[in-house]
Amino acid sequence: MTKTSKRGIEVLRDPGLNKSTAYTEAERQELGLIGLVPDVTETEDLQLQRVLTQLAHKNTDLDRYIYLINLLDHNETLFYRTVMSDPARFLPIVYDPTIGEACLKFGHIYRGPRGMYLSMTRRGKVKEVLENWPQKDVRFICVTDAGRILGLGDLGANGMGIPIGKLQLYTACAGVPPQYLLPMYLDAGTNNEQYLHDPLYLGMRRTRPSTEELYSFVDEFVEAVQAVFPKCCIHFEDWTGADAVHLLQRYRNKYCVYNDDVQGTAGIVLAGMINAAKVKGTKLSDEKYLFLGAGSAGIGLADLLCSAMVKDGLPLKKAQARVYMFDINGLLEDTRTGLLDFQKPYAHKHPPTRDFVAAIESIKPTTIIGVSTVGGTFNQRVVESMSRINEQPVIFALSNPTDHAECTADQAYTWSHGNAIYAAGVQFAPVHLKGRTFVPGQANNFYIFPAIGMAVFATVASRVTDEMFIEAARAVADQVPSELLKQGLLFPLQSNILEAEIQTAARVAKVIFDSGLARVERPSDMVAFIRRHVYRPEYPVLASPKDKAA
Ligand code: NAI
């Protein structure tokens, strides 16, 4: 039973204690609520009906987003009850793609504080700032400097919508209890001129500092987290490509950290690749991969893919030799100058080219992966070229939001005459072609990071490793039944996401125990262990009839 020392209006103003019209008579008497709420006792299901009715009157997904965030500010349980009642419907509203628009307008639609804003002017005082957070046992901080939000670029303080949304998915998708989650915006300024001149912009009005200055501030932040929240895992989100990779390298062997753009995206795309190979009857190491885009998502995926091939027995150099990359300046090859350290393993001996189709014709990849942020770059020539070379070309167009996808599902199936094995970073509707129906999968990392989060939460893991992401990818891939694979779907259905994530978290937890990274005792039944930690959107019992009698 949850008890509280709060009384009356204070109870109603606490989103974790607010039950709106669902208080029992005993609770009303015990907590001094009589007269402060309508004198009826409603069930959560009835309250959910009211929410759905009110949502039906909203005209746009952004209005629905604002409504739901407002609900969260007042009544956390009912918010999660709503989102978890129909994930396939609500995840696109509380997260991608609506979140992109919400971020663009964040300063304008802002209603009240959520999470923490830590600006560089607080240098030297970060520990004191963290101590202002009311919860003392924080297990996850999702932190962004908003250097690169989705495919939308530098959004400065408007990027705060992302850590807020990401952490909601820990709860909605995998059942991590919300009180342990802290969204954070690390304000290092912005180079976005529009926001610097917008009177409603909520961040520091200065351009971004040097990398050295930024990293020394991040060092102070990461160290302060260890002191204030010793069981906390730091989830880096939507930093620019180079910062994402470099900060991960800087902390991953020392602290409990991960970067979702690098590792989470890699995990879900790897799951798609495992299933694409299953459909073709091949192995990961039989395939040849060409990336369009060599930023944080591309490099993270290439590295994880190589680790997975190494785990399957291929030497690292041979695994890397199967991966090519092409970016805004053309193919990464061994004569190119100015490549970043982490891109060099994929710069193979090959004549320079700036023509992607020429690169396809020469390299003959079986799989192309779009992580370029540029919509339409997998044009008809690209898909036709892949189809000439491969019976079943694997085409992953992962950039988001929707108009940034390298090609749509319809284009991929039409131009390949229905032969493509396709996945996107956003949700596309089923495609009907020549009497067949194709169900395009969404390589959304929300199948991976909430499950990793749940496994880390339950085991109190001290590190997050690539092995955990590879196992998560395998677990996700294993949960797609063969009938759905035949229709082209490479990922589990969103409607059953909580159960899928529980199964994935259990497999990741096993890896955590096997690697000696857990800080709790090993349970005998891993799935039951995870289930014991799952948050359920049910109101706390705040008083029972007995309390009144006593
Ligand atoms: P980034 O900014 O670090 O890298 C972008 C890369 O694309 C760079 O290598 C750049 O040179 C290259 N590029 C830009 N324009 C190009 C062009 N016209 N032709 C060829 N290459 C070009 O971005 P990051 O973090 O790697 O993200 C890339 C995309 O992946 C974004 O659109 C993002 O939305 C998407 N993504 C998708 C996820 C998912 O779950 N599906 C998760 C994370 C990222």
Coordinates of C-alpha atoms and ligand atoms in Angstrom, one line a residue:
M1 CA 0.0 0.0 0.0
T2 CA 1.3 3.5 -0.9
K3 CA 0.8 6.0 2.0
T4 CA 1.4 9.7 1.7
S5 CA 1.8 12.5 4.2
K6 CA 0.1 14.8 1.8
R7 CA -3.4 16.0 2.3
G8 CA -6.3 17.7 0.3
I9 CA -5.3 19.7 -2.7
E10 CA -1.6 18.7 -2.4
V11 CA -2.7 15.1 -3.1
L12 CA -4.6 16.2 -6.2
R13 CA -1.7 18.4 -7.4
D14 CA 0.8 15.4 -7.3
P15 CA 0.6 13.6 -10.6
G16 CA 1.8 10.4 -8.9
L17 CA -1.0 10.5 -6.3
N18 CA -3.8 12.1 -8.4
K19 CA -6.6 9.6 -9.0
S20 CA -9.0 12.3 -10.1
T21 CA -12.5 10.7 -9.7
A22 CA -11.2 7.3 -8.7
Y23 CA -10.6 7.9 -5.0
T24 CA -12.5 5.5 -2.7
E25 CA -14.6 6.8 0.1
A26 CA -11.9 5.8 2.7
E27 CA -9.3 7.7 0.7
R28 CA -11.6 10.8 0.5
Q29 CA -12.1 10.8 4.2
E30 CA -8.5 9.9 5.2
L31 CA -6.9 12.4 2.8
G32 CA -9.4 15.3 3.2
L33 CA -10.6 15.2 -0.4
I34 CA -14.4 15.4 0.2
G35 CA -15.8 18.3 -1.8
L36 CA -12.5 18.7 -3.8
V37 CA -13.5 16.2 -6.5
P38 CA -16.9 15.2 -7.9
D39 CA -18.7 13.0 -5.4
V40 CA -18.7 9.8 -7.6
T41 CA -16.2 7.0 -7.6
E42 CA -15.2 6.1 -11.2
T43 CA -13.0 3.2 -12.5
E44 CA -9.8 3.8 -14.5
D45 CA -11.6 2.3 -17.5
L46 CA -14.3 4.9 -17.3
Q47 CA -11.7 7.6 -17.0
L48 CA -9.9 6.2 -20.0
Q49 CA -13.2 6.4 -21.9
R50 CA -13.4 10.1 -21.0
V51 CA -9.8 10.7 -22.2
L52 CA -10.5 8.9 -25.5
T53 CA -13.7 11.0 -26.0
Q54 CA -11.7 14.2 -25.4
L55 CA -8.9 13.1 -27.7
A56 CA -11.5 12.5 -30.4
H57 CA -12.3 16.2 -30.4
K58 CA -8.7 17.2 -31.2
N59 CA -7.9 17.9 -34.8
T60 CA -4.2 17.3 -35.1
D61 CA -1.6 14.9 -33.6
L62 CA 0.2 17.9 -32.2
D63 CA -3.1 18.9 -30.3
R64 CA -3.3 15.3 -29.1
Y65 CA 0.3 15.4 -28.0
I66 CA -0.3 18.6 -26.0
Y67 CA -3.4 17.1 -24.4
L68 CA -1.6 13.9 -23.4
I69 CA 1.4 15.8 -21.9
N70 CA -1.0 17.9 -20.0
L71 CA -2.6 14.8 -18.7
L72 CA 0.8 13.4 -17.7
D73 CA 1.5 16.6 -15.7
H74 CA -1.7 16.1 -13.8
N75 CA -2.3 12.3 -13.6
E76 CA 0.6 10.1 -14.4
T77 CA -1.3 6.8 -14.0
L78 CA -4.1 7.8 -16.4
F79 CA -1.5 9.0 -19.0
Y80 CA 0.3 5.6 -19.0
R81 CA -3.0 3.8 -18.8
T82 CA -4.0 5.6 -22.0
V83 CA -0.7 5.1 -23.9
M84 CA -0.3 1.5 -22.9
S85 CA -4.0 0.7 -23.8
D86 CA -3.1 1.0 -27.5
P87 CA 0.6 1.5 -28.1
A88 CA 0.3 1.2 -31.9
R89 CA -2.0 4.2 -31.8
F90 CA -0.4 6.4 -29.1
L91 CA 3.4 5.8 -29.6
P92 CA 3.3 7.9 -32.9
I93 CA 1.6 10.7 -30.9
V94 CA 3.8 10.8 -27.8
Y95 CA 6.9 10.0 -29.9
D96 CA 7.9 9.9 -33.5
P97 CA 6.7 11.4 -35.8
T98 CA 4.6 14.0 -33.8
I99 CA 7.6 14.6 -31.4
G100 CA 9.5 16.2 -34.4
E101 CA 6.8 18.9 -34.8
A102 CA 6.5 19.3 -31.0
C103 CA 10.2 20.0 -30.8
L104 CA 10.2 22.5 -33.6
K105 CA 7.5 24.4 -31.7
F106 CA 8.6 23.5 -28.1
G107 CA 9.2 27.1 -26.9
H108 CA 5.7 28.0 -28.2
I109 CA 3.7 25.1 -26.8
Y110 CA 5.6 25.0 -23.5
R111 CA 3.2 24.7 -20.6
G112 CA 5.4 23.9 -17.6
P113 CA 8.6 22.3 -16.4
R114 CA 9.4 18.7 -16.9
G115 CA 12.9 17.3 -16.3
M116 CA 16.0 19.4 -15.7
Y117 CA 17.7 22.2 -17.7
L118 CA 21.4 22.3 -17.0
S119 CA 23.2 25.2 -18.7
M120 CA 26.9 25.8 -19.1
T121 CA 26.6 28.9 -17.0
R122 CA 26.3 26.5 -14.1
R123 CA 29.9 25.1 -14.6
G124 CA 31.5 24.2 -11.3
K125 CA 28.0 23.8 -9.7
V126 CA 26.6 20.8 -11.6
K127 CA 26.4 18.6 -8.5
E128 CA 24.4 21.2 -6.6
V129 CA 22.0 21.6 -9.5
L130 CA 21.5 17.8 -9.7
E131 CA 20.7 17.7 -6.0
N132 CA 17.7 20.0 -6.7
W133 CA 15.9 17.1 -8.4
P134 CA 13.2 15.8 -5.9
Q135 CA 13.8 12.1 -6.5
K136 CA 16.9 10.7 -4.9
D137 CA 17.0 7.3 -6.6
V138 CA 17.3 8.2 -10.3
R139 CA 18.2 5.2 -12.5
F140 CA 18.2 6.8 -16.0
I141 CA 19.0 10.2 -17.2
C142 CA 18.3 10.7 -20.9
V143 CA 20.5 13.7 -21.8
T144 CA 20.7 15.7 -25.0
D145 CA 22.5 18.9 -26.1
A146 CA 20.2 18.9 -29.1
G147 CA 23.0 19.1 -31.5
R148 CA 21.1 17.0 -34.0
I149 CA 17.4 16.3 -33.2
L150 CA 16.0 13.4 -35.3
G151 CA 16.9 14.5 -38.8
L152 CA 16.0 18.2 -38.0
G153 CA 19.4 19.6 -37.1
D154 CA 20.4 21.8 -34.2
L155 CA 17.2 22.6 -32.2
G156 CA 18.8 23.9 -29.0
A157 CA 16.4 24.0 -26.0
N158 CA 13.6 22.9 -28.2
G159 CA 15.2 19.5 -28.3
M160 CA 14.1 18.9 -24.7
G161 CA 11.0 17.2 -26.1
I162 CA 13.2 14.3 -27.1
P163 CA 14.5 13.1 -23.6
I164 CA 11.0 13.7 -22.3
G165 CA 9.5 11.5 -25.0
K166 CA 12.3 8.8 -24.9
L167 CA 11.9 8.2 -21.2
Q168 CA 8.1 7.9 -21.5
L169 CA 8.8 5.0 -23.9
Y170 CA 10.9 3.3 -21.2
T171 CA 7.7 3.1 -19.2
A172 CA 5.1 2.7 -22.0
C173 CA 7.0 0.1 -23.9
A174 CA 8.9 -1.9 -21.3
G175 CA 7.4 -1.0 -17.9
V176 CA 10.3 0.9 -16.3
P177 CA 8.6 2.8 -13.4
P178 CA 8.5 6.5 -14.2
Q179 CA 9.7 7.8 -10.9
Y180 CA 13.2 6.6 -11.7
L181 CA 13.5 8.6 -15.0
L182 CA 15.0 12.0 -15.4
P183 CA 14.9 13.9 -18.8
M184 CA 17.7 16.4 -19.1
Y185 CA 18.7 19.2 -21.5
L186 CA 22.3 20.2 -21.4
D187 CA 22.3 23.7 -22.6
A188 CA 25.5 24.6 -24.5
G189 CA 23.8 27.2 -26.7
T190 CA 22.6 26.7 -30.3
N191 CA 23.7 27.7 -33.8
N192 CA 20.1 27.9 -34.9
E193 CA 19.7 31.5 -35.9
Q194 CA 15.9 31.3 -36.0
Y195 CA 15.7 30.3 -32.4
L196 CA 18.4 32.7 -31.3
H197 CA 16.0 35.4 -32.5
D198 CA 12.8 33.9 -31.3
P199 CA 11.5 35.7 -28.1
L200 CA 9.8 32.5 -26.9
Y201 CA 13.0 30.4 -27.2
L202 CA 13.8 28.8 -23.9
G203 CA 17.6 28.3 -24.1
M204 CA 20.8 30.3 -23.7
R205 CA 21.2 32.9 -26.4
R206 CA 24.7 32.1 -27.5
T207 CA 26.3 30.0 -30.2
R208 CA 27.8 26.6 -29.4
P209 CA 31.2 26.4 -27.6
S210 CA 34.4 24.6 -28.8
T211 CA 34.4 20.8 -28.5
E212 CA 37.0 21.0 -25.7
E213 CA 34.8 23.4 -23.7
L214 CA 31.7 21.2 -24.3
Y215 CA 33.5 17.9 -23.4
S216 CA 34.9 19.4 -20.1
F217 CA 31.3 20.4 -19.2
V218 CA 30.0 16.9 -20.0
D219 CA 32.8 15.5 -17.9
E220 CA 31.6 17.5 -14.9
F221 CA 28.1 16.4 -15.6
V222 CA 28.9 12.7 -15.9
E223 CA 31.0 12.7 -12.7
A224 CA 28.4 14.6 -10.8
V225 CA 25.8 12.0 -11.8
Q226 CA 28.0 9.3 -10.2
A227 CA 28.1 11.2 -7.0
V228 CA 24.4 12.2 -6.8
F229 CA 22.8 9.2 -8.4
P230 CA 25.2 6.2 -8.0
K231 CA 22.9 3.6 -9.6
C232 CA 22.1 5.8 -12.6
C233 CA 22.6 4.9 -16.3
I234 CA 23.2 7.9 -18.6
H235 CA 21.4 7.6 -22.0
F236 CA 22.9 10.0 -24.5
E237 CA 20.5 11.1 -27.2
D238 CA 20.6 13.3 -30.3
W239 CA 24.1 14.7 -30.1
T240 CA 25.8 15.5 -33.4
G241 CA 27.4 12.4 -35.0
A242 CA 31.0 13.1 -33.9
D243 CA 30.1 14.0 -30.4
A244 CA 27.8 11.0 -30.1
V245 CA 30.6 8.6 -31.0
H246 CA 33.4 10.4 -29.1
L247 CA 31.5 10.8 -25.9
L248 CA 30.5 7.2 -26.0
Q249 CA 34.1 6.2 -26.5
R250 CA 35.1 8.5 -23.6
Y251 CA 32.8 7.0 -21.0
R252 CA 31.6 3.6 -22.0
N253 CA 34.4 1.6 -20.2
K254 CA 34.3 3.7 -17.1
Y255 CA 30.6 4.4 -16.4
C256 CA 27.1 3.0 -17.0
V257 CA 26.3 4.9 -20.2
Y258 CA 25.1 4.3 -23.7
N259 CA 24.0 6.2 -26.8
D260 CA 20.7 5.3 -28.3
D261 CA 21.4 6.8 -31.7
V262 CA 24.6 4.8 -32.0
Q263 CA 23.7 1.6 -30.2
G264 CA 19.9 1.5 -30.1
T265 CA 19.4 2.2 -33.8
A266 CA 22.2 -0.3 -34.5
G267 CA 20.3 -2.9 -32.4
I268 CA 17.0 -2.6 -34.2
V269 CA 18.5 -2.5 -37.6
L270 CA 20.6 -5.5 -36.8
A271 CA 17.4 -7.3 -35.8
G272 CA 16.0 -6.3 -39.3
M273 CA 19.2 -7.6 -41.0
I274 CA 19.0 -10.9 -39.0
N275 CA 15.4 -11.4 -40.2
A276 CA 16.2 -10.2 -43.8
A277 CA 18.9 -12.9 -43.9
K278 CA 16.4 -15.4 -42.5
V279 CA 14.0 -14.5 -45.4
K280 CA 16.8 -15.0 -47.9
G281 CA 18.1 -18.2 -46.3
T282 CA 21.6 -16.6 -45.7
K283 CA 23.7 -15.5 -42.8
L284 CA 24.7 -11.9 -41.8
S285 CA 28.3 -12.7 -42.9
D286 CA 27.1 -13.8 -46.4
E287 CA 25.8 -10.3 -47.1
K288 CA 27.6 -7.2 -48.4
Y289 CA 26.5 -3.8 -47.0
L290 CA 26.6 -0.3 -48.4
F291 CA 25.6 2.6 -46.2
L292 CA 24.4 6.0 -47.4
G293 CA 25.4 8.2 -44.4
A294 CA 28.4 7.7 -42.2
G295 CA 27.3 9.6 -39.1
S296 CA 26.5 8.4 -35.6
A297 CA 23.7 6.1 -36.7
G298 CA 25.7 4.6 -39.7
I299 CA 28.9 4.1 -37.7
G300 CA 27.1 2.6 -34.7
L301 CA 25.3 0.1 -36.9
A302 CA 28.4 -0.8 -38.9
D303 CA 30.3 -1.4 -35.7
L304 CA 27.6 -3.5 -34.1
L305 CA 27.0 -5.4 -37.3
C306 CA 30.7 -6.3 -37.4
S307 CA 30.7 -7.3 -33.7
A308 CA 27.7 -9.6 -34.5
M309 CA 29.6 -11.1 -37.5
V310 CA 32.7 -11.6 -35.2
K311 CA 30.5 -13.4 -32.7
D312 CA 29.4 -15.7 -35.6
G313 CA 33.1 -16.5 -36.2
L314 CA 34.3 -14.0 -38.8
P315 CA 37.6 -12.2 -38.0
L316 CA 37.1 -8.5 -37.5
K317 CA 39.0 -7.4 -40.6
K318 CA 36.9 -9.7 -42.8
A319 CA 33.7 -8.4 -41.2
Q320 CA 34.7 -4.8 -41.8
A321 CA 35.6 -5.7 -45.4
R322 CA 31.9 -6.5 -46.0
V323 CA 30.8 -3.0 -45.0
Y324 CA 31.2 0.1 -47.3
M325 CA 30.1 3.6 -46.6
F326 CA 29.1 6.6 -48.7
D327 CA 28.5 10.1 -47.3
I328 CA 28.0 13.6 -48.5
N329 CA 31.4 13.7 -50.0
G330 CA 31.2 10.3 -51.8
L331 CA 32.5 6.8 -51.1
L332 CA 34.7 6.4 -48.1
E333 CA 37.8 4.9 -49.6
D334 CA 41.5 4.6 -48.7
T335 CA 42.7 7.8 -50.5
R336 CA 40.0 10.1 -49.0
T337 CA 41.3 12.7 -46.6
G338 CA 39.5 14.2 -43.6
L339 CA 37.8 11.1 -42.5
L340 CA 37.1 10.8 -38.8
D341 CA 39.0 8.1 -36.8
F342 CA 35.9 5.9 -36.4
Q343 CA 35.1 6.0 -40.1
K344 CA 38.5 4.7 -41.3
P345 CA 37.9 1.0 -40.8
Y346 CA 35.3 1.2 -43.5
A347 CA 37.4 3.2 -46.1
H348 CA 38.5 0.3 -48.3
K349 CA 40.7 0.2 -51.4
H350 CA 38.4 1.5 -54.2
P351 CA 38.6 4.3 -56.8
P352 CA 36.9 7.5 -55.5
T353 CA 33.3 8.2 -56.6
R354 CA 30.6 10.6 -55.8
D355 CA 28.0 8.7 -57.7
F356 CA 26.0 6.3 -55.4
V357 CA 24.7 4.2 -58.3
A358 CA 28.2 3.8 -59.7
A359 CA 29.3 2.7 -56.2
I360 CA 26.4 0.1 -56.2
E361 CA 27.4 -1.2 -59.6
S362 CA 31.0 -1.6 -58.6
I363 CA 30.7 -2.9 -55.0
K364 CA 27.6 -5.0 -55.7
P365 CA 26.1 -4.8 -52.2
T366 CA 23.2 -7.1 -51.2
T367 CA 21.9 -4.5 -48.7
I368 CA 21.8 -0.7 -48.7
I369 CA 21.1 1.3 -45.6
G370 CA 20.0 4.9 -45.7
V371 CA 21.1 6.9 -42.6
S372 CA 21.8 10.1 -44.5
T373 CA 19.0 12.4 -43.2
V374 CA 18.2 13.2 -46.9
G375 CA 14.8 12.2 -48.3
G376 CA 14.5 10.7 -51.8
T377 CA 18.2 9.7 -52.1
F378 CA 17.2 6.0 -52.8
N379 CA 15.7 7.1 -56.1
Q380 CA 14.4 4.8 -58.9
R381 CA 17.9 4.4 -60.4
V382 CA 19.2 3.2 -57.0
V383 CA 16.5 0.7 -56.4
E384 CA 16.6 -0.6 -60.0
S385 CA 20.3 -1.0 -59.8
M386 CA 20.0 -3.0 -56.6
S387 CA 17.3 -5.1 -58.2
R388 CA 19.5 -5.9 -61.2
I389 CA 22.2 -7.1 -58.9
N390 CA 20.1 -9.0 -56.4
E391 CA 17.1 -11.3 -56.6
Q392 CA 15.9 -9.9 -53.2
P393 CA 17.6 -6.5 -52.6
V394 CA 17.6 -5.5 -49.0
I395 CA 16.7 -1.8 -48.7
F396 CA 16.6 0.0 -45.4
A397 CA 15.6 3.6 -45.6
L398 CA 16.0 4.7 -42.0
S399 CA 16.1 8.5 -41.9
N400 CA 13.2 10.3 -40.3
P401 CA 10.9 12.2 -40.0
T402 CA 8.8 10.8 -42.9
D403 CA 9.9 13.2 -45.6
H404 CA 13.5 12.4 -44.9
A405 CA 13.1 8.7 -45.6
E406 CA 15.6 7.8 -48.4
C407 CA 12.6 6.1 -50.2
T408 CA 9.1 5.2 -49.3
A409 CA 7.8 1.7 -48.9
D410 CA 5.6 2.1 -52.0
Q411 CA 8.7 3.2 -54.1
A412 CA 10.9 0.4 -52.9
Y413 CA 8.2 -2.3 -53.6
T414 CA 7.1 -0.8 -56.9
W415 CA 10.6 -0.1 -58.4
S416 CA 11.9 -3.6 -57.3
H417 CA 8.7 -5.2 -58.7
G418 CA 7.8 -6.5 -55.2
N419 CA 11.2 -8.1 -54.6
A420 CA 12.7 -5.7 -52.1
I421 CA 13.0 -6.7 -48.4
Y422 CA 12.3 -3.3 -47.0
A423 CA 12.3 -1.4 -43.7
A424 CA 12.0 2.2 -42.9
G425 CA 12.7 4.4 -39.9
V426 CA 9.1 5.6 -39.9
Q427 CA 5.8 3.8 -40.2
F428 CA 4.5 3.4 -43.8
A429 CA 1.1 1.9 -44.6
P430 CA 0.9 -1.6 -46.2
V431 CA 1.5 -1.6 -49.9
H432 CA -0.7 -3.5 -52.4
L433 CA 1.1 -4.6 -55.5
K434 CA 0.2 -7.2 -58.1
G435 CA -2.3 -9.0 -55.8
R436 CA 0.2 -9.1 -52.9
T437 CA 0.2 -7.1 -49.7
F438 CA 3.5 -6.0 -48.2
V439 CA 3.7 -4.9 -44.6
P440 CA 6.7 -2.6 -44.3
G441 CA 8.4 -2.8 -40.9
Q442 CA 9.5 0.2 -38.9
A443 CA 13.1 -0.1 -37.7
N444 CA 12.2 1.8 -34.6
N445 CA 14.7 1.7 -31.8
F446 CA 11.8 1.7 -29.3
Y447 CA 11.9 -2.1 -29.7
I448 CA 15.4 -2.0 -28.2
F449 CA 16.3 0.8 -25.8
P450 CA 13.3 0.4 -23.4
A451 CA 14.1 -3.3 -23.1
I452 CA 17.8 -2.6 -22.5
G453 CA 16.6 0.0 -19.9
M454 CA 14.4 -2.5 -18.2
A455 CA 17.2 -5.1 -18.1
V456 CA 19.6 -2.5 -16.7
F457 CA 17.0 -1.3 -14.2
A458 CA 16.1 -4.8 -12.9
T459 CA 19.7 -6.0 -12.7
V460 CA 21.2 -2.6 -11.5
A461 CA 23.8 -3.2 -14.2
S462 CA 27.1 -1.4 -13.9
R463 CA 27.8 -1.1 -17.6
V464 CA 26.0 -1.2 -21.0
T465 CA 27.9 -3.3 -23.5
D466 CA 27.5 -4.1 -27.3
E467 CA 26.9 -7.7 -26.4
M468 CA 23.7 -6.6 -24.7
F469 CA 22.5 -4.8 -27.9
I470 CA 23.4 -7.8 -30.0
E471 CA 21.4 -10.1 -27.8
A472 CA 18.5 -7.6 -27.8
A473 CA 18.6 -7.6 -31.6
R474 CA 18.5 -11.4 -31.7
A475 CA 15.6 -11.5 -29.2
V476 CA 13.6 -9.0 -31.2
A477 CA 14.3 -10.8 -34.4
D478 CA 13.2 -14.2 -32.9
Q479 CA 9.8 -12.8 -31.9
V480 CA 8.6 -12.2 -35.5
P481 CA 6.5 -15.2 -36.6
S482 CA 7.3 -16.7 -40.0
E483 CA 3.8 -15.8 -41.4
L484 CA 4.6 -12.1 -40.8
L485 CA 8.2 -12.5 -42.2
K486 CA 6.6 -13.8 -45.4
Q487 CA 4.6 -10.5 -45.7
G488 CA 7.8 -8.5 -45.4
L489 CA 7.4 -7.6 -41.7
L490 CA 10.9 -7.8 -40.1
F491 CA 9.9 -6.5 -36.6
P492 CA 7.3 -7.6 -34.0
L493 CA 3.9 -6.0 -34.0
Q494 CA 3.6 -2.8 -32.0
S495 CA 0.3 -3.8 -30.5
N496 CA 2.0 -6.3 -28.3
I497 CA 5.1 -4.3 -27.5
L498 CA 5.1 -4.7 -23.7
E499 CA 5.3 -8.4 -23.9
A500 CA 7.9 -8.3 -26.6
E501 CA 10.1 -6.0 -24.5
I502 CA 9.7 -8.2 -21.4
Q503 CA 11.0 -11.2 -23.4
T504 CA 13.9 -9.1 -24.8
A505 CA 14.7 -7.6 -21.4
A506 CA 14.9 -11.1 -19.9
R507 CA 17.4 -12.2 -22.6
V508 CA 19.5 -9.1 -22.1
A509 CA 19.4 -9.5 -18.3
K510 CA 20.8 -13.0 -18.7
V511 CA 23.8 -11.5 -20.6
I512 CA 24.2 -9.0 -17.8
F513 CA 24.4 -11.7 -15.2
D514 CA 26.6 -13.9 -17.4
S515 CA 29.1 -11.0 -17.8
G516 CA 29.2 -10.3 -14.1
L517 CA 27.8 -6.8 -14.5
A518 CA 24.7 -7.2 -12.4
R519 CA 24.5 -5.7 -8.9
V520 CA 21.7 -7.9 -7.6
E521 CA 21.4 -11.7 -7.0
R522 CA 20.8 -13.9 -10.0
P523 CA 17.2 -15.1 -10.2
S524 CA 16.3 -18.6 -11.4
D525 CA 13.5 -17.5 -13.7
M526 CA 14.6 -14.5 -15.8
V527 CA 11.2 -13.7 -17.3
A528 CA 9.5 -13.8 -14.0
F529 CA 12.3 -11.6 -12.5
I530 CA 11.7 -9.0 -15.2
R531 CA 7.9 -9.2 -14.8
R532 CA 8.3 -8.4 -11.0
H533 CA 9.8 -5.1 -12.0
V534 CA 7.2 -4.0 -14.5
Y535 CA 5.2 -0.9 -13.8
R536 CA 1.5 -1.2 -14.2
P537 CA -0.6 1.9 -14.8
E538 CA -2.8 1.2 -11.7
Y539 CA -3.7 3.8 -9.1
P540 CA -1.9 3.4 -5.7
V541 CA -4.1 2.5 -2.7
L542 CA -3.8 5.5 -0.4
A543 CA -6.1 4.4 2.4
S544 CA -8.3 1.4 3.2
P545 CA -11.6 1.3 5.1
K546 CA -9.6 -0.2 8.1
D547 CA -7.5 3.1 8.3
K548 CA -10.7 5.0 8.9
A549 CA -11.9 2.6 11.6
A550 CA -8.5 2.7 13.4
Ligands
NAI1 P1 24.5 12.4 -38.7 O1 24.3 13.8 -39.0 O2 25.5 12.0 -37.7 O3 25.0 11.7 -40.1 C1 24.5 12.0 -41.4 C2 25.4 11.3 -42.4 O4 24.7 11.4 -43.7 C3 26.7 12.0 -42.5 O5 27.7 11.0 -42.7 C4 26.6 12.9 -43.8 O6 27.8 13.1 -44.5 C5 25.6 12.0 -44.6 N1 24.9 12.7 -45.7 C6 24.3 13.9 -45.6 N2 23.7 14.2 -46.7 C7 24.0 13.2 -47.6 C8 23.8 13.0 -49.0 N3 23.1 13.9 -49.7 N4 24.3 11.9 -49.5 C9 25.0 11.0 -48.8 N5 25.2 11.2 -47.5 C10 24.8 12.3 -46.9 O7 23.1 11.8 -38.4 P2 22.8 10.4 -37.7 O8 22.8 10.5 -36.3 O9 23.8 9.3 -38.3 O10 21.4 10.1 -38.2 C11 21.1 9.8 -39.6 C12 19.7 9.6 -39.9 O11 19.3 8.4 -39.2 C13 18.7 10.6 -39.3 O12 17.8 11.0 -40.3 C14 18.0 10.0 -38.2 O13 16.6 10.4 -38.2 C15 18.1 8.5 -38.6 N6 18.0 7.7 -37.5 C16 17.0 6.7 -37.5 C17 16.7 6.0 -36.4 C18 15.7 4.9 -36.4 O14 15.3 4.4 -35.4 N7 15.2 4.6 -37.6 C19 17.5 6.3 -35.1 C20 18.5 7.2 -35.2 C21 18.8 7.9 -36.4

